[in-house]
Structure formats: structure tokens, C-alpha cells
mmCIF file of C-alpha atoms and ligand atoms in Angstrom:
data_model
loop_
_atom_site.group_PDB
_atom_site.id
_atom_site.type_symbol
_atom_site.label_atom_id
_atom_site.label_comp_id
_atom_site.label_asym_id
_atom_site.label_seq_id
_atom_site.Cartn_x
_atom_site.Cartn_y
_atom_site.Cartn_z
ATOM 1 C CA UNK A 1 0.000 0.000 0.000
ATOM 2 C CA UNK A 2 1.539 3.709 -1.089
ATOM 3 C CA UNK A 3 0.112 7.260 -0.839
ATOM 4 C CA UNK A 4 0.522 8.702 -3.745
ATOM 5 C CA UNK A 5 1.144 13.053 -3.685
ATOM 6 C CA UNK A 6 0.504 13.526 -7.225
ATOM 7 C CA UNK A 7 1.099 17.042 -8.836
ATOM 8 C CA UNK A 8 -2.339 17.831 -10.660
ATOM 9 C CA UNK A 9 -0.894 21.000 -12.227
ATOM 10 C CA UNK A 10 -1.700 24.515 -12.465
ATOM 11 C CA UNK A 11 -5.592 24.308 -13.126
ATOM 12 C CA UNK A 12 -6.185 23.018 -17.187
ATOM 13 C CA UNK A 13 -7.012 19.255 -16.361
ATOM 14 C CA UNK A 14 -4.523 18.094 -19.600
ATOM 15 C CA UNK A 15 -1.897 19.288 -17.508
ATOM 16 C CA UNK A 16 -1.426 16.048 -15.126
ATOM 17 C CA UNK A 17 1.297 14.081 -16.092
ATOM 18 C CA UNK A 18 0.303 10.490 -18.003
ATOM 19 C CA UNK A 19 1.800 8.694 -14.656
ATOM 20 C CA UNK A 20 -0.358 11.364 -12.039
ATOM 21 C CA UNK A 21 -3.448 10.378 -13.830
ATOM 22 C CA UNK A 22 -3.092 6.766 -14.139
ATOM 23 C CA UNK A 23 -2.413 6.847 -10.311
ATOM 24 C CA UNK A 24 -5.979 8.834 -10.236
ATOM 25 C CA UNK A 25 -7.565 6.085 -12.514
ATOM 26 C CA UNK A 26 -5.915 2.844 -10.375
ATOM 27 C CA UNK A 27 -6.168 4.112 -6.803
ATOM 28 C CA UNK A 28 -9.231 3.347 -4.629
ATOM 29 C CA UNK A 29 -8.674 6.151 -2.675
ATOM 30 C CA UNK A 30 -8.655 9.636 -3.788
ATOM 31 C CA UNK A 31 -7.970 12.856 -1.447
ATOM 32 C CA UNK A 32 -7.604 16.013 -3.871
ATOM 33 C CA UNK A 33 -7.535 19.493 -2.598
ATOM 34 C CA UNK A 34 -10.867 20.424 -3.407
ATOM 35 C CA UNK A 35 -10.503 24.410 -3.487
ATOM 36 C CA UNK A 36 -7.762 23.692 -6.397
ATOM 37 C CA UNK A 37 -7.343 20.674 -8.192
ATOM 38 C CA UNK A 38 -10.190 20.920 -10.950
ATOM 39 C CA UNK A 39 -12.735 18.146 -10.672
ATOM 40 C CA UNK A 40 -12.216 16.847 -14.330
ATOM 41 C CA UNK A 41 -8.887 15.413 -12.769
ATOM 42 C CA UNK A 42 -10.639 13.814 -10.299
ATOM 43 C CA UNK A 43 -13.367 12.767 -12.894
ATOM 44 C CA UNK A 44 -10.907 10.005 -13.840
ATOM 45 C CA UNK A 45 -11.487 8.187 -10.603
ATOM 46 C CA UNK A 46 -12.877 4.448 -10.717
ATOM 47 C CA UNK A 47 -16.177 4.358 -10.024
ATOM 48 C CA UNK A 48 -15.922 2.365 -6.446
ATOM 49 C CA UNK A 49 -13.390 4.649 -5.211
ATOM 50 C CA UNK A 50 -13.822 6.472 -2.479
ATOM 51 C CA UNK A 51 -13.235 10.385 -3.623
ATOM 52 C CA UNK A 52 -12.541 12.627 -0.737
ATOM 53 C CA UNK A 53 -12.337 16.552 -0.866
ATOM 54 C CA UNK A 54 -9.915 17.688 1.603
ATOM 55 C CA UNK A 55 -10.720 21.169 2.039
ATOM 56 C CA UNK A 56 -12.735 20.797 5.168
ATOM 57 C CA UNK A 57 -10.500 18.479 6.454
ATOM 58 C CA UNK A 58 -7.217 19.254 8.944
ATOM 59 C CA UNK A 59 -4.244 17.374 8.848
ATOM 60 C CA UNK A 60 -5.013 14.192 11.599
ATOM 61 C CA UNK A 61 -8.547 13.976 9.201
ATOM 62 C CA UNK A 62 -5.754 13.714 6.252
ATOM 63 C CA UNK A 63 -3.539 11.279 7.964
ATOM 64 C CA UNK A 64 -6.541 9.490 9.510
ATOM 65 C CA UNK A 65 -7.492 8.729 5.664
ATOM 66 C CA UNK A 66 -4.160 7.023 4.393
ATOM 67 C CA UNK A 67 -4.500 5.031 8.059
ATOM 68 C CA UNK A 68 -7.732 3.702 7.251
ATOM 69 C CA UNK A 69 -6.711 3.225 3.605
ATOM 70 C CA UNK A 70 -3.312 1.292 4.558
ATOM 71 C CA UNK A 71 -5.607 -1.076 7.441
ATOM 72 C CA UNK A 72 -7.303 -1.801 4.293
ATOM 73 C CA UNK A 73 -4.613 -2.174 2.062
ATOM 74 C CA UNK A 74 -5.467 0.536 -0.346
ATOM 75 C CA UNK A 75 -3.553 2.832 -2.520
ATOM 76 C CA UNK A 76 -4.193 6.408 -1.918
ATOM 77 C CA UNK A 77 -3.765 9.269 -4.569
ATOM 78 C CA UNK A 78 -3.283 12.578 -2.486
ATOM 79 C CA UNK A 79 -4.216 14.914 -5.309
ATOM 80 C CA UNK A 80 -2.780 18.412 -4.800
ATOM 81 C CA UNK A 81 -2.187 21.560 -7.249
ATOM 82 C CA UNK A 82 0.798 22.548 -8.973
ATOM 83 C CA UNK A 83 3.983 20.928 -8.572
ATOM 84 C CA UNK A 84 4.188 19.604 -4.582
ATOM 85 C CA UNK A 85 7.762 20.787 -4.212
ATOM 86 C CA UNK A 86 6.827 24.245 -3.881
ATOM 87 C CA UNK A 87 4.286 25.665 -0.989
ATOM 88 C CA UNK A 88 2.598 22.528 -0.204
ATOM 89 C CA UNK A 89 2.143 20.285 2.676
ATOM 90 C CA UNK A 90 4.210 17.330 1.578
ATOM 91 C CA UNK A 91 6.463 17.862 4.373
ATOM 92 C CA UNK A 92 4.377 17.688 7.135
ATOM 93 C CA UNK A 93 2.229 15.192 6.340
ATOM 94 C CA UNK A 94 5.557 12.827 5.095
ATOM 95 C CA UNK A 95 6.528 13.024 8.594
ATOM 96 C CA UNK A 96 3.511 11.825 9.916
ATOM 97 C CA UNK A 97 3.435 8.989 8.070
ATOM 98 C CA UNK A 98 6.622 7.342 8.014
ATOM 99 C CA UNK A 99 6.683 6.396 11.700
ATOM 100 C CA UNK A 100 3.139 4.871 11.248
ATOM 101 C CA UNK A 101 5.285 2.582 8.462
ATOM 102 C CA UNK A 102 2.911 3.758 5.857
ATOM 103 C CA UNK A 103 4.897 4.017 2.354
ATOM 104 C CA UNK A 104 4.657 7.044 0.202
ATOM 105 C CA UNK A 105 6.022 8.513 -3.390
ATOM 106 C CA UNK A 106 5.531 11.710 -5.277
ATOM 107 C CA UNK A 107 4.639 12.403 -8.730
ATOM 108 C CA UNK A 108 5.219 15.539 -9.977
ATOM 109 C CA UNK A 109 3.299 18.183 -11.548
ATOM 110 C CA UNK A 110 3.722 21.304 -14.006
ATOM 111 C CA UNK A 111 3.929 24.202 -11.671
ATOM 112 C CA UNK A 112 1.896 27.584 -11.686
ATOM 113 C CA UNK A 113 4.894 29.533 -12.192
ATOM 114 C CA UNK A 114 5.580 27.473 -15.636
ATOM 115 C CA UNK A 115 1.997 27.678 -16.522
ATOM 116 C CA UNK A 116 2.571 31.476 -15.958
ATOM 117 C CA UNK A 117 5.529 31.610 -18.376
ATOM 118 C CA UNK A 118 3.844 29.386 -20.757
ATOM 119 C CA UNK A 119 0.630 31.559 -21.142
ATOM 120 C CA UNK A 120 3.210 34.753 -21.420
ATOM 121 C CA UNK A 121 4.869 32.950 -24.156
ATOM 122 C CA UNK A 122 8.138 33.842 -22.170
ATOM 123 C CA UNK A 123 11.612 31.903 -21.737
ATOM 124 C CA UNK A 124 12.505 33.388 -18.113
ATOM 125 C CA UNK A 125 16.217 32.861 -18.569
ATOM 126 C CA UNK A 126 18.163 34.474 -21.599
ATOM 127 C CA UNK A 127 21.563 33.501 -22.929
ATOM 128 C CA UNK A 128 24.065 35.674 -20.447
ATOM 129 C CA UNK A 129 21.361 38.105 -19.335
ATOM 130 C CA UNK A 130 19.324 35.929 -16.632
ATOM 131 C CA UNK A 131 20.558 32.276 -16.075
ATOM 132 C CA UNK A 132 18.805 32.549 -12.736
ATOM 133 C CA UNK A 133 15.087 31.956 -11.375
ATOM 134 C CA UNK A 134 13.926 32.938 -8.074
ATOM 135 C CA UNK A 135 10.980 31.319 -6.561
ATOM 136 C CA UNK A 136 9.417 32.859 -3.724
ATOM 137 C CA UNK A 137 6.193 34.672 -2.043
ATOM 138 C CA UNK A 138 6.424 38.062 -0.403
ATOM 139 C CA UNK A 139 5.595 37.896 3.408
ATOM 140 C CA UNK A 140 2.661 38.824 4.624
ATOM 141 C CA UNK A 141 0.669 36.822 7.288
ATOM 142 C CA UNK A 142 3.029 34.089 6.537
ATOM 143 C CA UNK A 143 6.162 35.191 7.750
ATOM 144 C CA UNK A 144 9.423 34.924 5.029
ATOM 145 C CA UNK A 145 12.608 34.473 7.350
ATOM 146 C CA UNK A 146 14.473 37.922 6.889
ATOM 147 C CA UNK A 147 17.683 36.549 5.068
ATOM 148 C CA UNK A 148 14.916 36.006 2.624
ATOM 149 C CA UNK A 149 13.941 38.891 2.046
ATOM 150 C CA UNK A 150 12.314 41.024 -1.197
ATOM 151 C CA UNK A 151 15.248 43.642 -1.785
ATOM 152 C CA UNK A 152 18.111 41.096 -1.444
ATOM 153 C CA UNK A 153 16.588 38.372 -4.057
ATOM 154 C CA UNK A 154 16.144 41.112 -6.115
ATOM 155 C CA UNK A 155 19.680 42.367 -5.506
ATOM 156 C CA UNK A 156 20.886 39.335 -8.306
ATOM 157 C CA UNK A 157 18.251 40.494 -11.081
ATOM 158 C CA UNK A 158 17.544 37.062 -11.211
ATOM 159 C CA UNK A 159 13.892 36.339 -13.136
ATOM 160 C CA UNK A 160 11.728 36.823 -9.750
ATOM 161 C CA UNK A 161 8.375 34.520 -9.628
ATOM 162 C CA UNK A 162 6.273 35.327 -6.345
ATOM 163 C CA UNK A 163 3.408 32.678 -5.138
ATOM 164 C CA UNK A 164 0.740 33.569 -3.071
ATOM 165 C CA UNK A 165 1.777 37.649 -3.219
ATOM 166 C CA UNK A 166 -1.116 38.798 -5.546
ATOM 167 C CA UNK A 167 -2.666 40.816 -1.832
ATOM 168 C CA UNK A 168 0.369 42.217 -1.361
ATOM 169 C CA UNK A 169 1.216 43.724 -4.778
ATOM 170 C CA UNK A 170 1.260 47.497 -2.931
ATOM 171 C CA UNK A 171 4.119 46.281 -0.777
ATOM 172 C CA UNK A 172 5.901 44.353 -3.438
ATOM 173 C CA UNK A 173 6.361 46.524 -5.831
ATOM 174 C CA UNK A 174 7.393 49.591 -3.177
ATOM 175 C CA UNK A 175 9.993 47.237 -1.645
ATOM 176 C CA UNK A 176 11.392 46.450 -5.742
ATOM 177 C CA UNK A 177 11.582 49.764 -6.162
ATOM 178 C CA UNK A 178 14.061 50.640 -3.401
ATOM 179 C CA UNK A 179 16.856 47.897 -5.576
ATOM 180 C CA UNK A 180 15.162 48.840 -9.409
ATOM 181 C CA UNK A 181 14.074 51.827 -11.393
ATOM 182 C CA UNK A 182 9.884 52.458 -11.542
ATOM 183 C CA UNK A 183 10.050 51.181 -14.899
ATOM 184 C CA UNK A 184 11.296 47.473 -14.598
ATOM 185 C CA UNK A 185 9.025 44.969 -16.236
ATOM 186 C CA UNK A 186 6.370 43.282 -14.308
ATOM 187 C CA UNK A 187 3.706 40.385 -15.454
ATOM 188 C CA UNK A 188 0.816 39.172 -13.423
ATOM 189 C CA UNK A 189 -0.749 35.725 -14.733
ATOM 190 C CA UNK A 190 -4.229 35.096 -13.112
ATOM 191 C CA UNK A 191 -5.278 31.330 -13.032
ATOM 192 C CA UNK A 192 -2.615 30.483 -15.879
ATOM 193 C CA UNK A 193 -4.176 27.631 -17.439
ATOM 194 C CA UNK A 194 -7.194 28.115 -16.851
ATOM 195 C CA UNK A 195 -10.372 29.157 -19.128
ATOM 196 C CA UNK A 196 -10.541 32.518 -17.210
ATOM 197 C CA UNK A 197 -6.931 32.765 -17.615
ATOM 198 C CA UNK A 198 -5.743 36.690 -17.440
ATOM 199 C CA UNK A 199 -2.656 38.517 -18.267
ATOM 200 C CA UNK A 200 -0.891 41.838 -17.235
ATOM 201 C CA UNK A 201 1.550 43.340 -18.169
ATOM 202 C CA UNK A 202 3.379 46.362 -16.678
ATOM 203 C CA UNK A 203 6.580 48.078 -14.836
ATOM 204 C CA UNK A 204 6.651 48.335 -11.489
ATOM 205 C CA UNK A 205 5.192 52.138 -11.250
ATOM 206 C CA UNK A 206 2.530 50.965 -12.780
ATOM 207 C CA UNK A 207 1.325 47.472 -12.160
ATOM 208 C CA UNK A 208 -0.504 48.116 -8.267
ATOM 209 C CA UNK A 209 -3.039 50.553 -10.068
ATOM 210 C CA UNK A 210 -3.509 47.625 -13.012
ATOM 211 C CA UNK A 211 -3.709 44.291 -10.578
ATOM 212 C CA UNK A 212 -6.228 46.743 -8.610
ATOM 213 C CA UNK A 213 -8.321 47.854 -10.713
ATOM 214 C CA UNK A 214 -8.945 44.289 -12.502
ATOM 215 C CA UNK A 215 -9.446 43.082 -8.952
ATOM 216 C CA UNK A 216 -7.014 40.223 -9.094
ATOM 217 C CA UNK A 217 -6.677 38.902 -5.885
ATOM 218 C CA UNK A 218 -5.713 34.925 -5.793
ATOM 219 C CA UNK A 219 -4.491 32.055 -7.536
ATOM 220 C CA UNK A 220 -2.274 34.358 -9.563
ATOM 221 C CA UNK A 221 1.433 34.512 -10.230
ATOM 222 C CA UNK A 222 3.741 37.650 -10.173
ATOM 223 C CA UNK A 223 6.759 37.483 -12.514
ATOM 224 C CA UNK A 224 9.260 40.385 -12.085
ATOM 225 C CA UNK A 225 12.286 40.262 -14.520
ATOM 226 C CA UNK A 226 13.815 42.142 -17.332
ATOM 227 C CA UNK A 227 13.516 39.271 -19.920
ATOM 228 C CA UNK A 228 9.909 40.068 -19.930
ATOM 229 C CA UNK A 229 10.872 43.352 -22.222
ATOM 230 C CA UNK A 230 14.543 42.127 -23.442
ATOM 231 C CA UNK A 231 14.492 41.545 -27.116
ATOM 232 C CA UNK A 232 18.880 41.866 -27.118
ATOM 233 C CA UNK A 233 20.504 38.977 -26.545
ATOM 234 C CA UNK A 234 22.400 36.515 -27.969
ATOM 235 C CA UNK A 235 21.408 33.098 -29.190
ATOM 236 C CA UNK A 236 21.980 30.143 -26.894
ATOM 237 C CA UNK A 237 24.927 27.907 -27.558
ATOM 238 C CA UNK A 238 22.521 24.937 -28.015
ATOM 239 C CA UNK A 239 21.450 25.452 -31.274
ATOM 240 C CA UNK A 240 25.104 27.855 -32.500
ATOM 241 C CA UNK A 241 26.724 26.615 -35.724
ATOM 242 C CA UNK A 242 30.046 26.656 -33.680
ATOM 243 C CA UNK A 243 28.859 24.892 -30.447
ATOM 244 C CA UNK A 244 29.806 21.155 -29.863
ATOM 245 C CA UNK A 245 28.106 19.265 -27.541
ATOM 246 C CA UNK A 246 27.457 16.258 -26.356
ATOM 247 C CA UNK A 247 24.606 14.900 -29.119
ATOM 248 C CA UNK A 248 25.960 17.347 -31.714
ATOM 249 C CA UNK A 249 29.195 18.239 -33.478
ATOM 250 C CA UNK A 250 30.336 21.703 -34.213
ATOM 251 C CA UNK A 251 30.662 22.706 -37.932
ATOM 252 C CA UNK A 252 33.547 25.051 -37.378
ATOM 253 C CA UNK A 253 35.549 23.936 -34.683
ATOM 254 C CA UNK A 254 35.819 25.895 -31.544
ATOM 255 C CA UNK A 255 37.412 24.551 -28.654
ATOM 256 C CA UNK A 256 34.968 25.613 -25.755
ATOM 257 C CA UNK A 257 36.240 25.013 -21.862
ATOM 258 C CA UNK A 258 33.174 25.092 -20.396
HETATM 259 N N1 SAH B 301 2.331 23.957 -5.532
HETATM 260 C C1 SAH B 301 1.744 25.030 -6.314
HETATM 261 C C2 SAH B 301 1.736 26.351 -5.555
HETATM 262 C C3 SAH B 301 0.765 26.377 -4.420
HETATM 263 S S1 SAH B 301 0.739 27.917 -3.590
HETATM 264 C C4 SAH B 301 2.471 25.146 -7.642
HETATM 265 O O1 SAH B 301 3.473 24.451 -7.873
HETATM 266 O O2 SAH B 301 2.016 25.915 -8.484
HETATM 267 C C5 SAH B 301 -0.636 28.718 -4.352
HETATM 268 C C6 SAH B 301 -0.146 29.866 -5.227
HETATM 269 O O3 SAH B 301 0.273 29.343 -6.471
HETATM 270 C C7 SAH B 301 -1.186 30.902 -5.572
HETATM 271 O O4 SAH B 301 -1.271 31.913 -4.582
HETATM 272 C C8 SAH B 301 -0.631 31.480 -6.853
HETATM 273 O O5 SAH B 301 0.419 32.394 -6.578
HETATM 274 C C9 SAH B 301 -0.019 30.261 -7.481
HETATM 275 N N2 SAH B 301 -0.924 29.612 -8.449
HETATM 276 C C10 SAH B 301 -1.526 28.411 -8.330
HETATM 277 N N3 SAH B 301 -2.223 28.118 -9.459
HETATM 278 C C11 SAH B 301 -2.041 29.165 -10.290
HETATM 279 C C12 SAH B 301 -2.463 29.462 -11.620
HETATM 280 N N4 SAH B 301 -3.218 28.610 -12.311
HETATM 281 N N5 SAH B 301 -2.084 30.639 -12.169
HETATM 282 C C13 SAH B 301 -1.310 31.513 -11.505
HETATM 283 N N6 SAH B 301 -0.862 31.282 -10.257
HETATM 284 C C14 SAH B 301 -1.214 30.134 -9.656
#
């Protein structure tokens, strides 16, 4: 018996991986967050399995599931949004379970922040400009420890993608502004993926007034960065004439130490 944390994805039910929704179909249990995970992914479900919504629940209701389930001797898929490596509860329900001896493996999922990118149509690192992403949320009731703080991420001009920020857009983009000038680039991706998916784009002088006024308050994903506006770079080595690597060799040769 295994509880499965599968990575649904960012909200567009096609985005589960093959092997996250074949755990869906197969497993006789199924806990999905039910604020999140869309219920077409849960759809997939057999039709004797038990399919639990977890957003009443707390976490001994969560762990009292996979007990029951592993008495049993059922598989349980623990359905959750995004990718689980980023802001989820993995770790403290992992620790719960492995001194009750009950086995568990994760699945991963496409994350919000790549859904973000992807509806943007945006690379977020460019070829000696940005080889750097930050992921991160600005604190708010959720504390942020201070080494972590807004002004010194930003300090690298690394390609800055804030979760669960969209409430505090006011105090993000006054605390960017102390490290970058009023008219750095700024996206916000509501519900990326998603059929009301919306997109805004502005500079951080004036992006408060436009995530305001289109009253975008959740389940959206701040990306600060200059690649959003950089059209000068240079191409990758991956696809240069001059480039050898490792599935490819180099039409003029060029001895590269790197
Ligand atoms: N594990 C999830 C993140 C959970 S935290 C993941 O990998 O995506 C919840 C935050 O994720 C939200 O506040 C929002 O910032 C972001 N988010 C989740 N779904 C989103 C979506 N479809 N579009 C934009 N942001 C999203």
C-alpha cells in the first residue's frame, strides 16, 4: 500500500502528467484538494473509489485517511495543485506517516509559475542576461525568514516569480523599487491555465493601479524580470553553428572550456 502526492498541475485538467493520472484512474482512494485541483482530474477516478475533498479536512482527518486506507490495504492518490515541491504540505504530512510505516512517493506536476511563463509565451532565462530563477512569495501573514527577504533576491536580477503575493502587490512593488528603477518589467498571470486565464503586463510604477483595478486577488502569479521586455541577446549555444556538444558536433571547430 503507497500514498501517492501527485502534482495535478496549475488548473487546465490536460496538464497532469500520463503517470499522475493513471495513479488517479488505479487508486481506490482519492484525497484532492478540493478548493484547487479541478474536478475533471478527479473525474478520472474508478467508479468504487472512495473520492474525498480535503478542504474541510485538517491534517489528523488527512492522515486518519491514508490510516484507514493502509488497514485496508489501499492505494491512496493525495491529489494536490501545482507541482508539490513548492508551498505545499508534503512535508508535514511525510513526517507523519513514516513512523506509522505507511509508504509514500511523489509524482510531480507542471507548476503555476511554468503555466505562468507558458501563457506569457516567455523563456525566463536568456543567454548571459538571466541564467537565474527565483521562486518565492512576499511575506505577509506568513512570515518569510528575513535573510529572505524582497530587496536582497532582487539584488541578483535574477527572473523573480512570487506565489501567493497577488494581496500584497502594494508592498511588493514599493519594496522592488528601493533595488530597481519604476520602470522594470512586471507580469501578473491570473489562473494560468485556466479558461478565465488573465494577463498583465506592466513596470513596477505601474502594475498596483492595473492588478487593482482588474481586482485580481488569488491564484495568480507575479513574474518580475527584465527578460519580460529584453528583445537583445544573444542566441543560446545549443542550437550555434560553432557549439559542440554532447549529441551534436560543431561545424567550425571551436574549442569551448566550459
Ligand atoms: N504547488 C503550487 C503552488 C501552491 S501555492 C504550484 O506548484 O504551483 C498557491 C499559489 O500558487 C497561488 O497563490 C498562486 O500564486 C499560485 N498559483 C496556483 N495556481 C495558479 C495558476 N493557475 N495561475 C497563476 N498562479 C497560480
Amino acid at each position: 500500500m503507497t500514498v501517492y502526492f501527485i502534482g495535478a498541475g496549475p488548473g487546465d485538467p490536460d496538464l497532469i502528467t500520463v503517470k499522475g493520472a493513471r495513479l488517479v484512474e488505479q487508486c481506490p482512494v482519492v484525497l484532492y484538494t478540493g478548493s484547487l485541483v479541478p474536478k475533471e482530474v478527479v473525474a478520472r477516478a474508478r467508479e468504487d473509489a472512495l473520492v474525498l475533498s480535503s478542504e474541510d479536512m485538517d491534517l489528523d482527518d488527512i492522515i486518519d485517511v491514508c490510516k484507514q486506507a493502509h488497514e485496508r490495504g489501499e492505494d491512496v492518490a493525495r491529489v494536490q495543485t501545482g507541482d508539490l515541491s513548492i508551498y505545499s504540505s508534503l512535508a508535514e504530512t511525510t513526517r507523519r506517516l513514516d513512523p506509522l510505516g505507511i509508504d509514500w512517493k511523489v509524482v510531480p506536476g507542471v507548476s503555476s509559475f511554468q503555466a505562468s511563463a507558458a501563457a506569457l509565451g516567455q523563456q525566463l532565462t536568456l543567454p548571459e542576461q538571466c541564467q537565474t530563477i527565483i521562486l518565492s512569495r512576499a511575506s505577509g501573514r506568513t512570515p518569510v525568514p528575513e535573510k529572505e527577504n524582497l530587496k536582497s533576491l532582487a539584488a541578483h536580477e535574477a527572473t523573480l516569480c512570487l506565489f501567493l503575493s497577488a494581496t500584497l502587490i502594494r508592498k511588493v512593488a514599493r519594496e522592488l523599487k528601493e533595488v530597481y528603477p519604476g520602470s522594470w518589467p512586471v507580469a501578473v498571470v491570473e489562473k494560468a491555465s485556466h479558461p478565465e486565464e488573465r494577463i498583465i503586463r506592466g513596470t513596477l510604477d505601474t502594475i498596483v493601479e492595473q492588478v487593482e483595478s482588474a481586482g485580481i486577488r488569488a491564484t495568480a502569479m507575479i513574474i518580475v524580470s527584465k527578460v519580460l521586455e529584453q528583445t537583445d541577446f544573444n542566441d543560446s549555444r545549443l542550437y550555434a553553428a560553432n557549439f559542440s556538444h554532447g549529441f551534436r558536433k560543431a561545424r567550425v571547430a571551436e574549442v569551448i572550456d566550459d
